[in-house]
Each structure stands twice: as C-alpha cells, then as structure tokens.
Amino acid sequence: MIKNALLSLKKNIGKTILLFVIIVVITNLVIAGLSIQSATQKSMDQIRSSLGNDVTLSVDFRNMMKNREPGAAVSNETSLTTTMADSLKNLKYVESYNYQISTSADSDSISAVENKSDNSNNQQDTNKPNDQSEQASNQGDFTIRANTTMEYLDSFTNSNYTLTDGRLLTSDDANTNNCVIETNLASDNDLSVGDTFTITTTVNDETIIQELTIVGIYEIQSTNEIGAAHFNNPVNTIYTDLSVGQTLTGSSENITSAIYYLDDPENAEAFVELAKKKSDIDFDTFSLDANDRLYQQNASSLESMQSFAKMFVWIVVIAGSAILCLILALTIRNRYYEIGVLLSLGQSKVKIVAQQLIEIGLIAVVAFVISLGTGQLTSHYMGNMLESGSSSNVMQMDQKGDQPNDNQQKTNTQTKENFLGNMMQGPSNQELDVSITGENVVQLAGVTAAICIVSIAVPAAYVLRLTPRQILSRKEG
C-alpha cells in the first residue's frame, strides 16, 4: 500500500502540491490559534498571581451606605472583632493570616516629619472650614499600623518599602512594644534600632501613653502618598504589634481588617464561598474582598482574545476539512476506474481507504513538520495584532474605572498601582508569549490527524458504498 501510495503521489504531482499547500496553511493557522489560546491563559494566570493570594475581611462601608436611610448617618458602632476573624483562620486553603488595626497617635518625645505645604494647607483649612479640615484637626501626627505580622505586607513584598536596618515584626513580637519606623522619621529625631520613644492618644477622655522600642527601620522607595499633610505622610507611619493598636484604641477585641493568605490564588473564590457557608459573620455588614477587581478588569481583554482563538481554531478546522473533502472527492471521482479494478481483483475496501489515508498522511507529515517552524511566525504576527488592540482596550477600561472610595480599596492602592504600572508598560516593550509548547504540538498533531481522517472518510464512504460494476459504469475520463 505504501508503494502504491508513493507512486500515486508522484503520478498526480499537481494534486499532491495542492493538498500540501492547503494542509500547510491549515496547520499554520491552527497552531497560531492554539498558541495564542495557551498564551492568553498563561497571561491570565500571571495577572492573578501578581495580585497575590490574599483575601481581606473588613467592614463593608459601601454596603452600609447603600442600605442606610436617606440623610441618615453611618453607624460607627459596627466593628470587626478578633472572634469573627478567628472563625475563618483555620478554614481550608488558609496558610497564614494577619490582623490589622489602623489608628493615629501623637508624641511628646519625637516630632513628625512635616511637609513644606503643611502650613499653607492649614491656612486654607481655617479660611475654608469643612468636614475634611475638622477631620484633620482630630487626626494624630502619626499613623499607627498594628499587625499580627509584617511578613506579608504588600508595601514590603512589592519592594515599595525596603528594610534598611534591623528587622520587621513577626508573630514572635506578639504582646511586645516593638515597632518599625521610616528612615526619615528616624534621622529627624536622631533615632536608631534599640532606641525607645513614647506616643500618646486619648480614648474615652483618658490619655494613654505607650512606650515603643525600635527594632527596624525602613525606607520608602515609591509611593503616591508623599506630599500629603504630615498626618497622612507615609514617613510618619509607625508599624507595631497588634496589641499596641488594641491599647491605643481601647479595645482588646476590635480590629480594622483581617487578611488571609491562601495556598493558591486560584482558591480565592472557593475560600469566600466556604467562609460564607461555615461562619456566622453577617456579610451584609462585612465583606470578604478577594482583591480580584483589577484581575476582572484586565483579564476581560485576554478572555476575549482566548474566545477568539478558540473560535478561530474551530473555523479553520471545519473550513479546512470541508475544502480537503471537496478536493479529495473530486480526485476520487477521477479514480473511479482504479478503485473499480482493485475491487474487482478482490482488494478489500479497507485497504483502498487505507491507501488514501497513507497518501494524505504522508503529505500531512511533511506539512506538519514545516508548520512547526512557520507556525511560530504566524503566531507572533497574530499575537501582536490582537495584543495591540487588547492593550488599548485595557488602557481605556482602566481610565474609565471607578476610583477607590472605601477603606478596604485604599489599603490595596499601592499594590494595584504597582501592578498596573507593569501591566501598562508590557504591550509597548514585550510581546505576548505565543511560543509553541509541547502541548500545542500534541494538539496540532491530533487536529491534523482528525482533519485527514474526516477528509478521506467522507468522500470514500460515498464511493465505496457502490459495487465494482456501479463504479466502473460511472468511470469518467
């Protein structure tokens, strides 16, 4: 059969070249679609990984505003407690957690780092009284960030903040007065690791004095907050253990938020569903934010690209099979006499079909090998074309996106901006990774084989259902 197949290919050289060109085009388009499909999935996974594996439990102020009566004030009595947070820390998928308290304090022993614009801002506030200026007057000079551990804080893991001396706080610092301060605050007050200072605040008309010991000093590499009034300036942020925050707020139960670090970012949605099922937390008042808002925005263009790639592959497969079926049907009609003679001599229909498969298979093998090289070029061309369109959509979508308007979104601002900066720079200096993988090769081989089988089976089934006499009587030319 192989010898007859080779002779047939050589004899019908025109048909052989035509089939070869068609199969090369089909395989190139198929491998381009498959590689783009896998590349978009890889990019989506990278986006989700870049956003981290944390889920944050906090008060849902947005929902509270939505459900309040018109003109009514938002309740200040709703607080997240450690008891609520503890009900989730041992659930499936959770590898670690961090409870946070955000508050403020003053100090008689050290001075805050002030901005040059502070005085002018204060003058404007006195000339133009409003809620914001009143809030500023009640705000302490220092922002206190109390944590169970600093090991997973976004600002440090993203290298926006870097440790210059000492160490960060860990769970081993529980119930201690250890703290970490910024290098400018340390230098302005001539402080170093091992020094102590005091901070003060007022809770229920009672003055609380807390002594702190410096165990680490950090430096801010990048932030969008520098330039604000000194009480919002990140250089005046002091990181402490959770117990210090509880002392300063006068509550051993209330916390600002609880962050759960999962074993895999893909499990974020599953964890949220499990938490709602297993806990008694009122999720009309509290929210579990999987931090995937940015992922949902930016992944939509990739999902569209992936859907297009899938549809493209199916169209190519169906159209390619139809074209090959038509060509082979026409060539088989021209081989009626040959088929009829073979059947008359006792050749089985299976062997006749097998010879047809060998012929198309030999052509397909050569086309397959060539497409592994040329398909890479096609993939890059299509990838760049689709990427340029999707990148502009992502930019427009981000520009039109809502600005953070609640406390929880503000805690993730630096992480999102850092990621968006990298994301937006990507299309201008790097291509979508459409390199052909081993999985793509296997998929291409399967698709090519399926196209060849279908393109032979359909016309052969029509011819071989006839008897040798019927075939010979229909011989043409």
Short mmCIF file of N, CA, C and O in Angstrom, two decimals, residues 72-156:
data_model
loop_
_atom_site.label_atom_id
_atom_site.label_comp_id
_atom_site.label_asym_id
_atom_site.label_seq_id
_atom_site.Cartn_x
_atom_site.Cartn_y
_atom_site.Cartn_z
N ALA A 72 -29.54 59.73 56.72
CA ALA A 72 -29.10 59.16 57.99
C ALA A 72 -27.60 59.01 58.03
O ALA A 72 -26.95 58.83 57.00
N ALA A 73 -27.03 59.08 59.23
CA ALA A 73 -25.58 58.93 59.40
C ALA A 73 -25.21 57.46 59.39
O ALA A 73 -26.03 56.59 59.72
N VAL A 74 -23.98 57.19 59.00
CA VAL A 74 -23.49 55.82 59.00
C VAL A 74 -23.09 55.44 60.43
O VAL A 74 -22.41 56.21 61.12
N SER A 75 -23.50 54.28 60.86
CA SER A 75 -23.21 53.84 62.23
C SER A 75 -21.72 53.62 62.45
O SER A 75 -21.04 53.02 61.62
N ASN A 76 -21.22 54.13 63.56
CA ASN A 76 -19.82 53.93 63.93
C ASN A 76 -19.64 52.78 64.91
O ASN A 76 -18.54 52.53 65.39
N GLU A 77 -20.76 52.13 65.23
CA GLU A 77 -20.70 51.07 66.24
C GLU A 77 -20.37 49.71 65.64
O GLU A 77 -20.08 48.78 66.36
N THR A 78 -20.43 49.60 64.32
CA THR A 78 -20.13 48.33 63.67
C THR A 78 -18.62 48.13 63.62
O THR A 78 -17.90 48.95 63.06
N SER A 79 -18.14 47.07 64.22
CA SER A 79 -16.70 46.80 64.27
C SER A 79 -16.43 45.34 64.01
O SER A 79 -17.21 44.46 64.39
N LEU A 80 -15.32 45.09 63.35
CA LEU A 80 -14.84 43.73 63.15
C LEU A 80 -14.09 43.29 64.40
O LEU A 80 -13.30 44.05 64.96
N THR A 81 -14.34 42.08 64.85
CA THR A 81 -13.71 41.60 66.08
C THR A 81 -12.78 40.43 65.78
O THR A 81 -12.89 39.77 64.74
N THR A 82 -11.87 40.17 66.72
CA THR A 82 -10.96 39.04 66.56
C THR A 82 -11.71 37.72 66.59
O THR A 82 -11.27 36.74 65.97
N THR A 83 -12.84 37.69 67.31
CA THR A 83 -13.65 36.46 67.34
C THR A 83 -14.17 36.12 65.95
O THR A 83 -14.14 34.96 65.52
N MET A 84 -14.66 37.14 65.24
CA MET A 84 -15.12 36.93 63.86
C MET A 84 -13.97 36.47 62.98
O MET A 84 -14.10 35.52 62.20
N ALA A 85 -12.85 37.17 63.11
CA ALA A 85 -11.69 36.84 62.26
C ALA A 85 -11.17 35.45 62.55
O ALA A 85 -10.76 34.72 61.64
N ASP A 86 -11.18 35.04 63.83
CA ASP A 86 -10.68 33.72 64.21
C ASP A 86 -11.52 32.59 63.61
O ASP A 86 -11.03 31.47 63.43
N SER A 87 -12.80 32.88 63.32
CA SER A 87 -13.67 31.83 62.78
C SER A 87 -13.28 31.42 61.36
O SER A 87 -13.75 30.41 60.85
N LEU A 88 -12.41 32.21 60.71
CA LEU A 88 -12.01 31.91 59.34
C LEU A 88 -10.56 31.47 59.21
O LEU A 88 -10.18 30.91 58.19
N LYS A 89 -9.75 31.71 60.22
CA LYS A 89 -8.30 31.49 60.07
C LYS A 89 -7.91 30.03 59.93
O LYS A 89 -6.81 29.73 59.42
N ASN A 90 -8.77 29.10 60.37
CA ASN A 90 -8.44 27.67 60.28
C ASN A 90 -9.18 26.96 59.16
O ASN A 90 -9.14 25.72 59.08
N LEU A 91 -9.84 27.73 58.30
CA LEU A 91 -10.57 27.10 57.19
C LEU A 91 -9.60 26.57 56.14
O LEU A 91 -8.42 26.95 56.09
N LYS A 92 -10.12 25.70 55.31
CA LYS A 92 -9.34 25.14 54.20
C LYS A 92 -8.81 26.27 53.32
O LYS A 92 -9.45 27.31 53.18
N TYR A 93 -7.66 26.08 52.73
CA TYR A 93 -6.96 27.00 51.83
C TYR A 93 -6.13 28.05 52.56
O TYR A 93 -5.25 28.66 51.94
N VAL A 94 -6.38 28.31 53.86
CA VAL A 94 -5.66 29.38 54.57
C VAL A 94 -4.30 28.87 55.05
O VAL A 94 -4.23 27.90 55.79
N GLU A 95 -3.24 29.55 54.62
CA GLU A 95 -1.89 29.19 55.07
C GLU A 95 -1.41 30.09 56.20
O GLU A 95 -0.68 29.67 57.07
N SER A 96 -1.81 31.36 56.15
CA SER A 96 -1.40 32.30 57.19
C SER A 96 -2.42 33.43 57.23
O SER A 96 -3.30 33.52 56.37
N TYR A 97 -2.31 34.29 58.23
CA TYR A 97 -3.24 35.40 58.36
C TYR A 97 -2.56 36.57 59.04
O TYR A 97 -1.50 36.44 59.66
N ASN A 98 -3.19 37.74 58.94
CA ASN A 98 -2.67 38.95 59.58
C ASN A 98 -3.84 39.84 59.96
O ASN A 98 -4.66 40.20 59.11
N TYR A 99 -3.96 40.16 61.26
CA TYR A 99 -4.97 41.08 61.72
C TYR A 99 -4.36 42.47 61.78
O TYR A 99 -3.21 42.64 62.18
N GLN A 100 -5.14 43.48 61.39
CA GLN A 100 -4.63 44.84 61.32
C GLN A 100 -5.51 45.81 62.09
O GLN A 100 -6.74 45.65 62.13
N ILE A 101 -4.87 46.82 62.67
CA ILE A 101 -5.56 47.95 63.29
C ILE A 101 -4.91 49.22 62.78
O ILE A 101 -3.69 49.37 62.84
N SER A 102 -5.72 50.12 62.26
CA SER A 102 -5.22 51.41 61.79
C SER A 102 -5.75 52.50 62.71
O SER A 102 -6.97 52.63 62.90
N THR A 103 -4.86 53.27 63.29
CA THR A 103 -5.25 54.36 64.18
C THR A 103 -4.20 55.44 64.11
O THR A 103 -3.33 55.43 63.23
N SER A 104 -4.27 56.42 65.00
CA SER A 104 -3.29 57.51 65.00
C SER A 104 -2.89 57.85 66.42
O SER A 104 -3.55 57.45 67.39
N ALA A 105 -1.82 58.60 66.54
CA ALA A 105 -1.32 58.98 67.87
C ALA A 105 -0.46 60.23 67.75
O ALA A 105 -0.03 60.61 66.65
N ASP A 106 -0.22 60.86 68.87
CA ASP A 106 0.71 61.99 68.96
C ASP A 106 1.91 61.55 69.78
O ASP A 106 1.98 60.41 70.25
N SER A 107 2.86 62.44 69.93
CA SER A 107 4.04 62.12 70.75
C SER A 107 4.64 63.39 71.33
O SER A 107 4.68 64.44 70.67
N ASP A 108 5.09 63.28 72.58
CA ASP A 108 5.79 64.38 73.22
C ASP A 108 7.31 64.20 73.15
O ASP A 108 8.06 65.13 73.47
N SER A 109 7.74 63.00 72.71
CA SER A 109 9.18 62.72 72.71
C SER A 109 9.82 62.79 71.32
O SER A 109 11.03 62.93 71.19
N ILE A 110 9.03 62.68 70.26
CA ILE A 110 9.55 62.80 68.90
C ILE A 110 8.63 63.70 68.09
O ILE A 110 7.47 63.94 68.47
N SER A 111 9.17 64.23 67.00
CA SER A 111 8.40 65.13 66.14
C SER A 111 8.12 64.46 64.79
O SER A 111 8.98 63.75 64.24
N ALA A 112 6.94 64.71 64.24
CA ALA A 112 6.58 64.16 62.94
C ALA A 112 7.32 64.91 61.83
O ALA A 112 7.69 66.07 61.99
N VAL A 113 7.55 64.24 60.72
CA VAL A 113 8.16 64.87 59.55
C VAL A 113 7.07 65.67 58.84
O VAL A 113 6.06 65.11 58.41
N GLU A 114 7.27 67.00 58.75
CA GLU A 114 6.26 67.85 58.14
C GLU A 114 6.65 68.22 56.72
O GLU A 114 7.83 68.32 56.39
N ASN A 115 5.62 68.45 55.89
CA ASN A 115 5.84 68.89 54.52
C ASN A 115 5.83 70.41 54.47
O ASN A 115 5.21 71.07 55.31
N LYS A 116 6.48 70.95 53.45
CA LYS A 116 6.52 72.40 53.31
C LYS A 116 5.14 72.98 53.09
O LYS A 116 4.89 74.13 53.40
N SER A 117 4.25 72.17 52.52
CA SER A 117 2.91 72.66 52.19
C SER A 117 1.96 72.60 53.36
O SER A 117 0.82 73.05 53.26
N ASP A 118 2.42 72.04 54.53
CA ASP A 118 1.50 71.87 55.65
C ASP A 118 0.93 73.18 56.14
O ASP A 118 -0.26 73.31 56.40
N ASN A 119 1.80 74.22 56.28
CA ASN A 119 1.33 75.49 56.82
C ASN A 119 0.31 76.14 55.92
O ASN A 119 -0.72 76.63 56.35
N SER A 120 0.60 76.12 54.59
CA SER A 120 -0.34 76.73 53.64
C SER A 120 -1.64 75.98 53.61
O SER A 120 -2.71 76.56 53.49
N ASN A 121 -1.55 74.66 53.73
CA ASN A 121 -2.77 73.86 53.74
C ASN A 121 -3.61 74.18 54.96
O ASN A 121 -4.84 74.26 54.91
N ASN A 122 -2.93 74.36 56.11
CA ASN A 122 -3.66 74.64 57.34
C ASN A 122 -4.33 76.00 57.26
O ASN A 122 -5.43 76.20 57.76
N GLN A 123 -3.63 76.99 56.59
CA GLN A 123 -4.24 78.29 56.45
C GLN A 123 -5.49 78.22 55.57
O GLN A 123 -6.51 78.83 55.86
N GLN A 124 -5.40 77.43 54.53
CA GLN A 124 -6.56 77.27 53.65
C GLN A 124 -7.70 76.62 54.40
O GLN A 124 -8.86 76.98 54.22
N ASP A 125 -7.37 75.66 55.27
CA ASP A 125 -8.42 74.97 56.02
C ASP A 125 -9.13 75.92 56.98
O ASP A 125 -10.34 75.84 57.16
N THR A 126 -8.38 76.84 57.61
CA THR A 126 -9.02 77.75 58.56
C THR A 126 -9.88 78.78 57.83
O THR A 126 -10.89 79.23 58.36
N ASN A 127 -9.46 79.17 56.63
CA ASN A 127 -10.26 80.12 55.86
C ASN A 127 -11.47 79.47 55.22
O ASN A 127 -12.41 80.14 54.84
N LYS A 128 -11.40 78.15 55.08
CA LYS A 128 -12.45 77.42 54.36
C LYS A 128 -12.81 76.19 55.16
O LYS A 128 -12.46 75.08 54.82
N PRO A 129 -13.51 76.35 56.28
CA PRO A 129 -13.81 75.22 57.15
C PRO A 129 -14.73 74.23 56.45
O PRO A 129 -15.67 74.62 55.76
N ASN A 130 -14.43 72.96 56.64
CA ASN A 130 -15.27 71.89 56.09
C ASN A 130 -15.02 70.62 56.89
O ASN A 130 -14.25 70.60 57.83
N ASP A 131 -15.67 69.54 56.47
CA ASP A 131 -15.54 68.27 57.19
C ASP A 131 -14.12 67.77 57.16
O ASP A 131 -13.62 67.17 58.10
N GLN A 132 -13.43 68.01 56.04
CA GLN A 132 -12.08 67.49 55.89
C GLN A 132 -11.13 68.17 56.86
O GLN A 132 -10.28 67.52 57.48
N SER A 133 -11.25 69.51 57.02
CA SER A 133 -10.37 70.21 57.95
C SER A 133 -10.66 69.82 59.38
O SER A 133 -9.76 69.74 60.22
N GLU A 134 -11.94 69.56 59.69
CA GLU A 134 -12.28 69.12 61.04
C GLU A 134 -11.68 67.75 61.33
O GLU A 134 -11.17 67.49 62.42
N GLN A 135 -11.72 66.86 60.33
CA GLN A 135 -11.13 65.55 60.49
C GLN A 135 -9.62 65.65 60.69
O GLN A 135 -9.04 64.93 61.49
N ALA A 136 -8.99 66.59 59.95
CA ALA A 136 -7.56 66.77 60.07
C ALA A 136 -7.17 67.22 61.47
O ALA A 136 -6.15 66.79 62.02
N SER A 137 -7.99 68.10 62.07
CA SER A 137 -7.65 68.61 63.39
C SER A 137 -7.74 67.52 64.45
O SER A 137 -7.10 67.61 65.49
N ASN A 138 -8.56 66.47 64.19
CA ASN A 138 -8.70 65.38 65.14
C ASN A 138 -7.72 64.24 64.88
O ASN A 138 -7.72 63.25 65.59
N GLN A 139 -6.93 64.37 63.85
CA GLN A 139 -6.01 63.32 63.46
C GLN A 139 -4.68 63.50 64.16
O GLN A 139 -4.15 64.61 64.24
N GLY A 140 -4.12 62.40 64.69
CA GLY A 140 -2.82 62.47 65.34
C GLY A 140 -1.70 62.70 64.34
O GLY A 140 -1.88 62.53 63.13
N ASP A 141 -0.54 63.08 64.86
CA ASP A 141 0.60 63.33 63.99
C ASP A 141 1.15 62.07 63.34
O ASP A 141 1.76 62.13 62.28
N PHE A 142 0.92 60.92 63.98
CA PHE A 142 1.49 59.66 63.50
C PHE A 142 0.39 58.66 63.17
O PHE A 142 -0.61 58.54 63.89
N THR A 143 0.58 57.96 62.06
CA THR A 143 -0.32 56.86 61.70
C THR A 143 0.24 55.57 62.28
O THR A 143 1.41 55.24 62.06
N ILE A 144 -0.58 54.84 63.00
CA ILE A 144 -0.16 53.59 63.63
C ILE A 144 -0.75 52.42 62.84
O ILE A 144 -1.97 52.35 62.66
N ARG A 145 0.11 51.56 62.35
CA ARG A 145 -0.32 50.34 61.66
C ARG A 145 0.07 49.15 62.52
O ARG A 145 1.23 48.75 62.56
N ALA A 146 -0.92 48.62 63.22
CA ALA A 146 -0.67 47.48 64.10
C ALA A 146 -1.00 46.19 63.35
O ALA A 146 -2.07 46.08 62.73
N ASN A 147 -0.10 45.22 63.41
CA ASN A 147 -0.25 43.98 62.65
C ASN A 147 0.10 42.77 63.50
O ASN A 147 0.90 42.86 64.44
N THR A 148 -0.48 41.64 63.13
CA THR A 148 -0.07 40.37 63.73
C THR A 148 1.34 40.03 63.28
O THR A 148 2.15 39.51 64.03
N THR A 149 1.63 40.32 62.00
CA THR A 149 2.96 40.11 61.42
C THR A 149 3.13 41.06 60.25
O THR A 149 2.14 41.43 59.59
N MET A 150 4.37 41.48 59.97
CA MET A 150 4.65 42.32 58.81
C MET A 150 5.19 41.51 57.64
O MET A 150 5.54 42.08 56.61
N GLU A 151 5.23 40.21 57.80
CA GLU A 151 5.87 39.35 56.82
C GLU A 151 5.25 39.45 55.43
O GLU A 151 5.94 39.34 54.43
N TYR A 152 3.91 39.65 55.37
CA TYR A 152 3.23 39.62 54.08
C TYR A 152 2.70 40.98 53.63
O TYR A 152 1.94 41.04 52.66
N LEU A 153 3.09 42.06 54.29
CA LEU A 153 2.56 43.37 53.92
C LEU A 153 2.96 43.72 52.49
O LEU A 153 4.12 43.62 52.10
N ASP A 154 1.97 44.18 51.71
CA ASP A 154 2.19 44.44 50.28
C ASP A 154 3.31 45.43 50.03
O ASP A 154 4.12 45.25 49.11
N SER A 155 3.38 46.50 50.82
CA SER A 155 4.39 47.53 50.58
C SER A 155 5.80 46.98 50.65
O SER A 155 6.70 47.43 49.93
N PHE A 156 6.01 45.97 51.50
CA PHE A 156 7.34 45.38 51.66
C PHE A 156 7.58 44.24 50.68
O PHE A 156 8.67 44.10 50.13
#
